Short mmCIF file of C-alpha atoms in Angstrom, two decimals:
data_model
loop_
_atom_site.label_atom_id
_atom_site.label_comp_id
_atom_site.label_asym_id
_atom_site.label_seq_id
_atom_site.Cartn_x
_atom_site.Cartn_y
_atom_site.Cartn_z
CA GLU A 1 0.00 0.00 0.00
CA VAL A 2 1.33 3.39 -1.01
CA GLN A 3 1.73 5.70 1.97
CA LEU A 4 2.97 9.26 2.21
CA VAL A 5 3.29 10.75 5.70
CA GLU A 6 4.23 14.39 6.20
CA SER A 7 5.72 15.84 9.37
CA GLY A 8 7.43 18.95 10.61
CA GLY A 9 4.63 21.48 10.48
CA GLY A 10 3.98 23.98 13.24
CA LEU A 11 3.92 27.61 14.24
CA VAL A 12 6.76 29.84 13.06
CA GLN A 13 7.31 33.58 13.10
CA PRO A 14 7.50 35.63 9.91
CA GLY A 15 11.04 35.49 8.56
CA GLY A 16 11.65 32.14 10.17
CA SER A 17 12.46 28.73 8.72
CA LEU A 18 10.91 25.30 8.84
CA ARG A 19 11.72 21.93 7.27
CA LEU A 20 8.96 19.56 6.28
CA SER A 21 9.50 15.87 5.68
CA CYS A 22 7.49 13.27 3.81
CA ALA A 23 8.10 9.58 4.49
CA ALA A 24 7.18 7.33 1.58
CA SER A 25 6.48 3.63 1.63
CA GLY A 26 4.78 0.92 -0.40
CA PHE A 27 6.33 1.82 -3.76
CA SER A 28 9.66 2.36 -5.48
CA PHE A 29 10.26 5.93 -4.30
CA SER A 30 13.34 6.45 -6.44
CA ASP A 31 11.34 5.84 -9.64
CA HIS A 32 8.97 8.77 -9.14
CA PHE A 33 8.99 12.53 -9.37
CA MET A 34 7.68 14.01 -6.13
CA ASP A 35 5.87 17.30 -5.55
CA TRP A 36 4.65 19.56 -2.79
CA VAL A 37 1.20 21.16 -3.00
CA ARG A 38 -0.26 23.54 -0.43
CA GLN A 39 -3.68 24.76 0.57
CA ALA A 40 -4.24 27.95 2.54
CA PRO A 41 -7.11 27.80 5.06
CA GLY A 42 -10.41 27.79 3.21
CA LYS A 43 -8.71 28.19 -0.17
CA GLY A 44 -7.87 26.05 -3.18
CA LEU A 45 -4.83 24.00 -4.09
CA GLU A 46 -1.52 25.61 -5.08
CA TRP A 47 1.43 23.75 -6.55
CA VAL A 48 4.67 24.51 -4.69
CA GLY A 49 7.31 22.58 -6.58
CA ARG A 50 8.83 19.34 -7.83
CA VAL A 51 11.95 17.24 -7.52
CA ARG A 52 12.66 14.77 -10.29
CA LYS A 53 14.39 11.42 -9.98
CA LYS A 54 18.07 10.55 -10.28
CA ALA A 55 17.82 9.88 -14.01
CA ASN A 56 16.73 13.53 -14.37
CA SER A 57 19.58 14.76 -12.18
CA TYR A 58 17.24 15.42 -9.24
CA SER A 59 16.32 18.67 -10.96
CA THR A 60 13.75 20.93 -9.34
CA ASP A 61 11.06 23.42 -10.33
CA TYR A 62 9.24 25.91 -8.12
CA ALA A 63 6.23 28.16 -8.15
CA ALA A 64 7.14 31.81 -8.52
CA SER A 65 5.67 32.55 -5.08
CA VAL A 66 8.27 30.38 -3.33
CA LYS A 67 11.25 30.41 -5.69
CA GLY A 68 14.43 31.49 -3.93
CA ARG A 69 12.92 30.83 -0.48
CA PHE A 70 11.94 27.15 -0.62
CA THR A 71 14.12 24.17 -1.52
CA ILE A 72 12.87 20.68 -2.33
CA SER A 73 15.18 17.71 -1.91
CA ARG A 74 14.96 13.97 -1.56
CA ASP A 75 16.88 11.06 -0.08
CA ASP A 76 16.23 7.90 -2.03
CA SER A 77 18.17 5.83 0.50
CA THR A 78 15.56 6.60 3.17
CA ASN A 79 12.54 7.14 0.87
CA SER A 80 12.18 10.68 2.13
CA LEU A 81 11.11 13.96 0.57
CA TYR A 82 11.90 17.34 2.10
CA LEU A 83 10.75 20.93 1.84
CA GLN A 84 13.09 23.52 3.35
CA MET A 85 11.19 26.76 3.83
CA ASN A 86 13.11 29.95 4.58
CA THR A 87 12.11 33.59 4.97
CA LEU A 88 8.57 32.52 5.69
CA LYS A 89 5.71 34.95 5.17
CA THR A 90 2.22 35.03 6.65
CA GLU A 91 0.87 34.09 3.22
CA ASP A 92 2.77 30.79 3.41
CA THR A 93 0.31 29.63 6.07
CA ALA A 94 -1.25 26.46 4.65
CA VAL A 95 -1.57 22.73 4.85
CA TYR A 96 1.35 21.28 2.91
CA TYR A 97 0.84 18.00 1.06
CA CYS A 98 3.45 15.79 -0.54
CA ALA A 99 2.20 14.09 -3.66
CA ARG A 100 3.51 11.36 -5.90
CA VAL A 101 3.62 12.07 -9.62
CA GLY A 102 2.18 8.99 -11.28
CA LEU A 103 3.13 7.38 -14.56
CA ASN A 104 0.30 9.34 -16.18
CA TRP A 105 1.65 12.64 -14.79
CA ASN A 106 -1.21 13.31 -12.41
CA PHE A 107 -0.86 13.26 -8.62
CA ASP A 108 -1.97 9.69 -7.98
CA TYR A 109 -1.22 9.58 -4.24
CA TRP A 110 -1.24 12.32 -1.60
CA GLY A 111 -0.12 12.49 2.02
CA GLN A 112 -2.49 13.59 4.76
CA GLY A 113 -0.88 17.02 4.99
CA THR A 114 0.91 19.01 7.68
CA LEU A 115 -0.16 22.48 8.81
CA VAL A 116 2.29 25.36 8.73
CA THR A 117 1.22 28.56 10.48
CA VAL A 118 3.30 31.69 10.00
CA SER A 119 2.32 34.26 12.59
CA SER A 120 3.85 36.55 15.19
CA ASP B 1 1.05 30.66 -16.61
CA ILE B 2 -1.98 28.64 -17.69
CA GLN B 3 -5.13 29.74 -15.87
CA MET B 4 -7.72 27.10 -15.04
CA THR B 5 -11.28 28.32 -14.58
CA GLN B 6 -13.91 26.05 -13.08
CA SER B 7 -17.64 26.58 -13.14
CA PRO B 8 -19.76 26.70 -11.21
CA SER B 9 -17.87 27.48 -8.02
CA SER B 10 -20.60 25.71 -6.08
CA LEU B 11 -23.76 23.78 -6.79
CA SER B 12 -26.57 22.15 -4.87
CA ALA B 13 -27.83 18.80 -6.02
CA SER B 14 -29.91 15.89 -4.80
CA VAL B 15 -28.98 12.25 -4.39
CA GLY B 16 -29.42 10.57 -7.76
CA ASP B 17 -28.84 13.73 -9.80
CA ARG B 18 -26.45 13.87 -12.75
CA VAL B 19 -23.86 16.57 -12.12
CA THR B 20 -21.50 18.22 -14.60
CA ILE B 21 -18.58 20.48 -13.70
CA THR B 22 -16.71 22.49 -16.31
CA CYS B 23 -13.04 23.44 -16.45
CA ARG B 24 -11.56 25.82 -19.00
CA ALA B 25 -7.84 26.33 -19.66
CA SER B 26 -6.47 29.69 -20.81
CA GLN B 27 -4.52 27.92 -23.57
CA ASP B 28 -4.42 24.56 -25.30
CA ILE B 29 -3.36 21.81 -22.89
CA THR B 30 -4.28 18.92 -25.24
CA ASN B 31 -5.51 16.24 -22.79
CA SER B 32 -3.09 16.99 -19.92
CA LEU B 33 -5.84 17.40 -17.36
CA ALA B 34 -6.64 15.69 -14.07
CA TRP B 35 -9.60 15.84 -11.70
CA TYR B 36 -9.46 15.45 -7.92
CA GLN B 37 -12.04 15.07 -5.17
CA GLN B 38 -11.45 16.58 -1.73
CA LYS B 39 -13.57 16.09 1.36
CA PRO B 40 -13.33 18.43 4.37
CA GLY B 41 -10.15 17.91 6.38
CA LYS B 42 -8.85 15.28 3.97
CA ALA B 43 -6.24 15.14 1.23
CA PRO B 44 -7.33 15.32 -2.40
CA LYS B 45 -7.99 12.04 -4.17
CA SER B 46 -7.25 11.40 -7.82
CA LEU B 47 -10.29 10.65 -9.97
CA ILE B 48 -9.38 11.21 -13.62
CA TYR B 49 -6.16 11.67 -15.59
CA ALA B 50 -5.52 12.42 -19.28
CA ALA B 51 -8.90 14.18 -19.32
CA SER B 52 -10.95 10.99 -19.56
CA SER B 53 -9.09 8.05 -18.01
CA LEU B 54 -10.40 6.73 -14.73
CA GLN B 55 -7.87 6.35 -11.91
CA SER B 56 -7.65 2.78 -10.68
CA GLY B 57 -10.25 2.04 -8.02
CA VAL B 58 -12.48 4.99 -8.85
CA PRO B 59 -16.12 4.06 -9.56
CA SER B 60 -17.37 4.34 -13.12
CA LYS B 61 -20.04 6.89 -12.14
CA PHE B 62 -17.23 9.43 -12.58
CA SER B 63 -16.32 10.33 -16.14
CA GLY B 64 -14.28 13.03 -17.82
CA SER B 65 -14.24 14.45 -21.30
CA GLY B 66 -12.74 17.22 -23.36
CA SER B 67 -9.50 18.27 -24.98
CA GLY B 68 -7.72 21.48 -25.86
CA THR B 69 -9.20 24.11 -23.57
CA ASP B 70 -12.61 22.79 -22.47
CA PHE B 71 -13.18 19.88 -20.13
CA THR B 72 -15.98 18.39 -18.07
CA LEU B 73 -16.30 16.08 -15.08
CA THR B 74 -19.61 14.23 -14.82
CA ILE B 75 -21.01 12.28 -11.89
CA SER B 76 -23.75 10.11 -13.32
CA SER B 77 -25.80 9.54 -10.18
CA LEU B 78 -24.81 11.57 -7.15
CA GLN B 79 -24.49 9.63 -3.91
CA PRO B 80 -24.04 10.92 -0.34
CA GLU B 81 -20.32 10.13 -0.41
CA ASP B 82 -19.85 12.33 -3.50
CA PHE B 83 -20.59 15.58 -1.70
CA ALA B 84 -17.16 17.22 -1.76
CA THR B 85 -15.07 19.82 -3.56
CA TYR B 86 -13.72 18.96 -6.99
CA TYR B 87 -10.60 20.44 -8.60
CA CYS B 88 -9.21 20.28 -12.10
CA GLN B 89 -5.45 20.56 -12.71
CA GLN B 90 -3.35 20.98 -15.82
CA TYR B 91 0.00 19.26 -16.12
CA LYS B 92 0.88 20.37 -19.62
CA THR B 93 3.44 22.94 -18.50
CA ASN B 94 5.03 24.33 -15.35
CA PRO B 95 3.88 25.94 -13.20
CA LEU B 96 1.23 23.29 -12.66
CA THR B 97 -2.07 25.00 -11.96
CA PHE B 98 -5.40 24.08 -10.41
CA GLY B 99 -8.89 25.36 -10.94
CA GLY B 100 -10.53 27.21 -8.08
CA GLY B 101 -12.69 24.26 -7.12
CA THR B 102 -16.37 23.35 -7.31
CA LYS B 103 -18.14 22.58 -4.06
CA VAL B 104 -20.96 20.07 -4.50
CA GLU B 105 -23.49 20.43 -1.71
CA ILE B 106 -26.67 18.63 -0.73
CA LYS B 107 -29.90 20.25 -1.86
#
């Protein structure tokens, strides 16, 4: 069974940093691109960014709203995905989901999400 | 960026109704479109990919159609478990973008 479990969310002050993790199991993690998607309270879904697999040089892409502040990485040896968030803003407050990019390019599996609150 | 526009933003329907949700892309995305269902407090769930292909395990009451810029998600006979918010998403080009969502409520 495919499982994605996020952790690391919490309350952080504006300008602060936080690192989210996503533990993957039940599939060959190294064979998949992995993404982060967020959802502000009461709002819709917003793509955050992607990390590709080793064959694609672990290259990354980011939404303009987070580029230069957020970094996505992965550790295939531990089946883990990470989101390093720096210089956090109040508008980064959201539930952050990790999502697996399926063979058909949609997000075929999602984690349960972890809440990040940026507030003084 | 490709803008995805869903309509309506909300609708009220009864159990057994046929429901259609529309998604329009601001430029041609061929068939690079997915649909997701999200219930309150839960993660989104994949329903449809490639505009019309059913995700494994999803009941056949869900169907998708369209190509280019105009797409639809249809629920053939609405059941209590189908009351949720539905999102379309394009994966033709980065940045990936979602529609604003359609909330399906009980009439």
